[in-house]
Amino acid sequence: MNTHHNIVRRTAATASLLLAVGAVSTFPAAAQGGGGGIQHRGSCSHSSDWKLSAKGDDGRIEVEGEVDSNVSGQTWTWRILHNGSTSAHGTATTGGASGSFTVRRLLVNTAGVDSIGWRATNAASGETCVGGLRF
Amino acid sequence: MAPSRRQQRPRTVGAAASPRRGRWTHPVVLFVAAGIAAITVLLIVLSWFSRQAATGEAILDSRSVTSVIAHSVAEPAIPPGLATGNAAAVDRFDRTTLNRLLVDQIVRIKIWNADGRIIYSDKVQLIGERFSLHEEELEILQHGGTAAEVSNLQAPENRFERGFGKLLEVYTQVRDPAGRPLLFEAYFPYSHVTQRSDEIASEFRPITVAGLLVFLILTTPLVWVLARRLDRSAADRERLLMAAVEASDVERRRISRDLHDGVVQELAAVSFTLSATGRQIHDQPVISSSLDESGAAVRRSLRALRSLLVEIYPPDLRRQGLAAALEDLLAPASNAGVEVDLDVSDTSVVSPECTALVWRAAQEGVRNAVRHGRPSRIFVQVTTSGDDVRLVVRDDGQGFDPAAEPPYGHLGLRSLRDLVEETGGSLEVTSAPNRGTTLEVRLACR
């Protein structure tokens, strides 16, 4: 009986791990940020990288989305999704030596788990960056 | 020959010619004190009413602020989806309006839908929670308008506001883009209402105080003039009274002198002559007896006349003393069979004016007792204590009802009362039918 129970536990743990990996496959690289924040990063459809971080702030979630293309002067349209709906959107231009742009917005921390999505599209090349996290 | 007794004029006791009045009992001082007291009471009452009005005004201000914020800031910024709890819509509303909603001391904002669900609050933990709306809140939500009330901080929907202390919540109707009615609620610290109330009340307080003070200042000189007029009137009245008394004394003195020098001497001579003649014609016993009886009758008349002289003309109190003068005063009553009892303490230190007034009061009391009371006993007592002299004239006569209209002719007692009170003393008459009468006079003889 004990052996059978151990097998069941291992199977459940493995299934959970696979589900977690499946989830992370959508959000390629996840890391716990400082101060209780969450940070995910990944690659866009061409050569650019994206980063999405979130941390709590007095009942709200401070969300920071970033695209790093290494090319300065590119125009990107971006969108922050909150539980599947567009919470904020806009246009940004990469700049600086790293050729990147960053967007910060406050979202209301609703009851339960908040799903936060980050989407950016290069207006010229059509390159797309898509990421997300749960908070 | 004129009587050797000198008339004691019942002048005002003490040096003051007008009623003695302390500095603090001057009419103007009393008026100003009463005015200040009235102003103080009036200010307290007005302050209470103005505070009520100002509180109402302050609440009205809060309602106006809430209405303006709800309809000019919140309502235009409500995105589609807020009423249904769309997270992105909540985000957008929060980002665009939060800093514009928490103004003018507003500490909390809540927006409710018709189901009693909080669809937005700056305290985001409340978003999505559902509570029952009160009847008045539902009325506003459905039909519009604005209302205010003190928050019930024990209610679960207000659990996050407990740290703010007493709050005033104001609610009004707003609509989302789809036209659905929502309830917009703003919470103000009640101290804000109190402070605003103070500000409003303080604007009117100086006007009220200044108005009342100006009234007091303007009326004080009038009262002062009136008081002076009353003083003069009282002094004139006293002078008239004294003149009347003096005239009466002069007249009594003249009558007394005329009687004494004329009729009394003549009667005494007639009496002696009749008695001497009667003794000389002892050989005619009938005539002698008749002359003796006539002489006795004349002597009786002479005694009666002398008693009358004592009554109409006061004795020389300084020389004779008050006790002896009172004995003379009571002698006719004693002769008439009334039991008299006289008790006079040492009055040597009492001023002559005061002694005269005591005698005059005793004379009035004894005269009234004999004339109207038909007593079997009269008790007269004079006691002194420091500057105070107390006279009591008590009889066991038929008495009278003090509440009834005094019979005609009781001017003597009234004049005496005036005289006593003008000097700062008091006169009291206690009586009841068949219970005798007590006259009590108190004088402060400085």
Coordinates of C-alpha atoms in Angstrom, one line a residue, chain B residues 253-416:
Chain B
R253 CA -46.1 122.4 68.2
R254 CA -48.3 125.5 67.7
I255 CA -51.5 123.7 68.7
S256 CA -49.7 122.2 71.7
R257 CA -48.3 125.5 72.8
D258 CA -51.6 127.3 72.4
L259 CA -53.4 124.6 74.3
H260 CA -50.8 124.5 77.0
D261 CA -50.5 128.2 77.4
G262 CA -54.1 128.9 77.0
V263 CA -56.7 126.2 77.7
V264 CA -54.6 124.1 80.0
Q265 CA -53.7 127.1 82.2
E266 CA -57.2 128.3 82.2
L267 CA -58.6 124.9 83.1
A268 CA -56.0 124.5 85.9
A269 CA -57.1 127.9 87.3
V270 CA -60.7 127.0 87.0
S271 CA -60.1 123.7 88.8
F272 CA -58.2 125.4 91.6
T273 CA -60.9 128.1 91.9
L274 CA -63.8 125.6 92.0
S275 CA -62.1 123.5 94.6
A276 CA -61.2 126.6 96.8
T277 CA -64.6 128.0 96.4
G278 CA -66.2 124.7 97.3
R279 CA -64.2 124.5 100.5
Q280 CA -65.1 128.1 101.4
I281 CA -68.9 127.6 101.3
H282 CA -69.0 124.5 103.4
D283 CA -72.1 125.9 105.1
Q284 CA -73.9 125.2 101.8
P285 CA -73.2 121.6 101.3
V286 CA -75.1 121.1 98.1
I287 CA -73.3 123.9 96.3
S288 CA -70.0 122.9 97.8
S289 CA -70.4 119.3 96.6
S290 CA -71.4 120.5 93.2
L291 CA -68.4 122.7 93.0
D292 CA -66.1 119.8 94.1
E293 CA -67.6 117.6 91.4
S294 CA -67.1 120.4 88.8
G295 CA -63.5 120.8 89.9
A296 CA -62.9 117.0 89.6
A297 CA -64.5 117.0 86.1
V298 CA -62.3 119.9 85.1
R299 CA -59.2 118.0 86.4
R300 CA -60.2 114.9 84.5
S301 CA -60.5 117.0 81.3
L302 CA -57.2 118.5 82.1
R303 CA -55.5 115.1 82.3
A304 CA -57.1 114.0 79.1
L305 CA -55.9 117.2 77.5
R306 CA -52.4 116.7 78.7
S307 CA -52.4 113.1 77.3
L308 CA -53.6 114.6 74.1
L309 CA -50.7 117.1 74.2
V310 CA -48.3 114.3 74.7
E311 CA -49.8 112.5 71.7
I312 CA -49.8 115.3 69.3
Y313 CA -46.5 116.7 70.3
P314 CA -43.5 114.4 70.8
P315 CA -41.6 114.7 74.0
D316 CA -38.0 115.8 74.3
L317 CA -36.4 112.5 73.7
R318 CA -32.8 113.7 74.2
R319 CA -33.6 115.0 77.7
Q320 CA -36.3 112.6 78.7
G321 CA -34.9 109.5 77.0
L322 CA -36.7 107.0 74.8
A323 CA -37.8 104.7 77.5
A324 CA -39.5 107.4 79.5
A325 CA -41.1 108.8 76.4
L326 CA -42.5 105.4 75.5
E327 CA -43.8 105.1 79.0
D328 CA -45.7 108.4 78.5
L329 CA -46.9 107.1 75.2
L330 CA -48.3 103.9 76.8
A331 CA -49.8 105.8 79.8
P332 CA -53.2 106.6 78.1
A333 CA -53.6 102.9 77.1
S334 CA -52.7 101.8 80.6
N335 CA -55.2 104.3 82.0
A336 CA -57.8 102.8 79.7
G337 CA -57.2 99.3 81.3
V338 CA -54.9 97.9 78.7
E339 CA -52.0 95.8 80.1
V340 CA -48.8 97.3 78.7
D341 CA -45.4 95.8 78.7
L342 CA -42.4 97.9 77.7
D343 CA -38.9 96.6 77.2
V344 CA -36.3 99.1 76.0
S345 CA -32.6 98.3 75.8
D346 CA -29.9 100.9 76.1
T347 CA -30.4 103.4 73.3
S348 CA -27.9 106.0 74.5
V349 CA -25.6 105.4 71.5
V350 CA -28.4 105.6 69.0
S351 CA -28.5 108.9 67.1
P352 CA -31.2 111.5 67.9
E353 CA -32.7 111.2 64.5
C354 CA -33.0 107.5 64.7
T355 CA -34.4 107.7 68.2
A356 CA -37.1 110.1 67.0
L357 CA -38.0 107.7 64.2
V358 CA -38.3 104.8 66.6
W359 CA -40.5 106.9 68.8
R360 CA -42.6 108.0 65.9
A361 CA -43.0 104.4 64.7
A362 CA -43.9 103.3 68.2
Q363 CA -46.4 106.1 68.4
E364 CA -48.0 104.9 65.2
G365 CA -48.1 101.3 66.3
V366 CA -49.6 102.0 69.7
R367 CA -52.1 104.5 68.3
N368 CA -53.3 101.9 65.7
A369 CA -53.4 99.2 68.3
V370 CA -55.6 101.3 70.7
R371 CA -57.8 102.8 68.0
H372 CA -58.4 99.7 65.8
G373 CA -57.4 96.6 67.7
R374 CA -59.2 97.0 71.0
P375 CA -56.4 94.9 72.7
S376 CA -56.2 93.7 76.2
R377 CA -52.4 93.8 76.1
I378 CA -49.8 95.8 74.2
F379 CA -46.1 94.9 74.1
V380 CA -43.4 97.3 73.0
Q381 CA -39.8 96.3 72.7
V382 CA -36.8 98.2 71.5
T383 CA -33.5 96.3 71.0
T384 CA -30.2 97.4 69.5
S385 CA -27.5 95.4 67.9
G386 CA -24.5 97.4 66.6
D387 CA -25.9 100.0 64.3
D388 CA -29.3 98.2 64.0
V389 CA -32.3 99.2 66.0
R390 CA -35.4 97.0 66.1
L391 CA -38.8 98.1 67.4
V392 CA -41.6 95.7 67.9
V393 CA -45.2 96.8 68.8
R394 CA -47.4 93.7 69.4
D395 CA -51.0 93.6 70.5
D396 CA -53.5 90.9 71.1
G397 CA -56.3 92.8 69.5
Q398 CA -58.7 91.8 66.7
G399 CA -56.1 92.2 64.0
F400 CA -57.0 92.4 60.3
D401 CA -56.4 90.8 57.0
P402 CA -53.2 92.3 55.5
A403 CA -54.3 91.2 52.0
A404 CA -57.4 93.2 52.2
E405 CA -57.6 96.8 51.1
P406 CA -56.5 99.0 54.1
P407 CA -59.3 101.1 55.5
Y408 CA -59.4 104.7 54.7
G409 CA -57.3 106.8 57.0
H410 CA -54.4 104.4 57.3
L411 CA -52.1 107.0 55.8
G412 CA -50.1 107.3 59.0
L413 CA -48.7 103.7 58.6
R414 CA -48.1 104.3 54.9
S415 CA -46.3 107.5 55.5
L416 CA -44.3 105.8 58.3

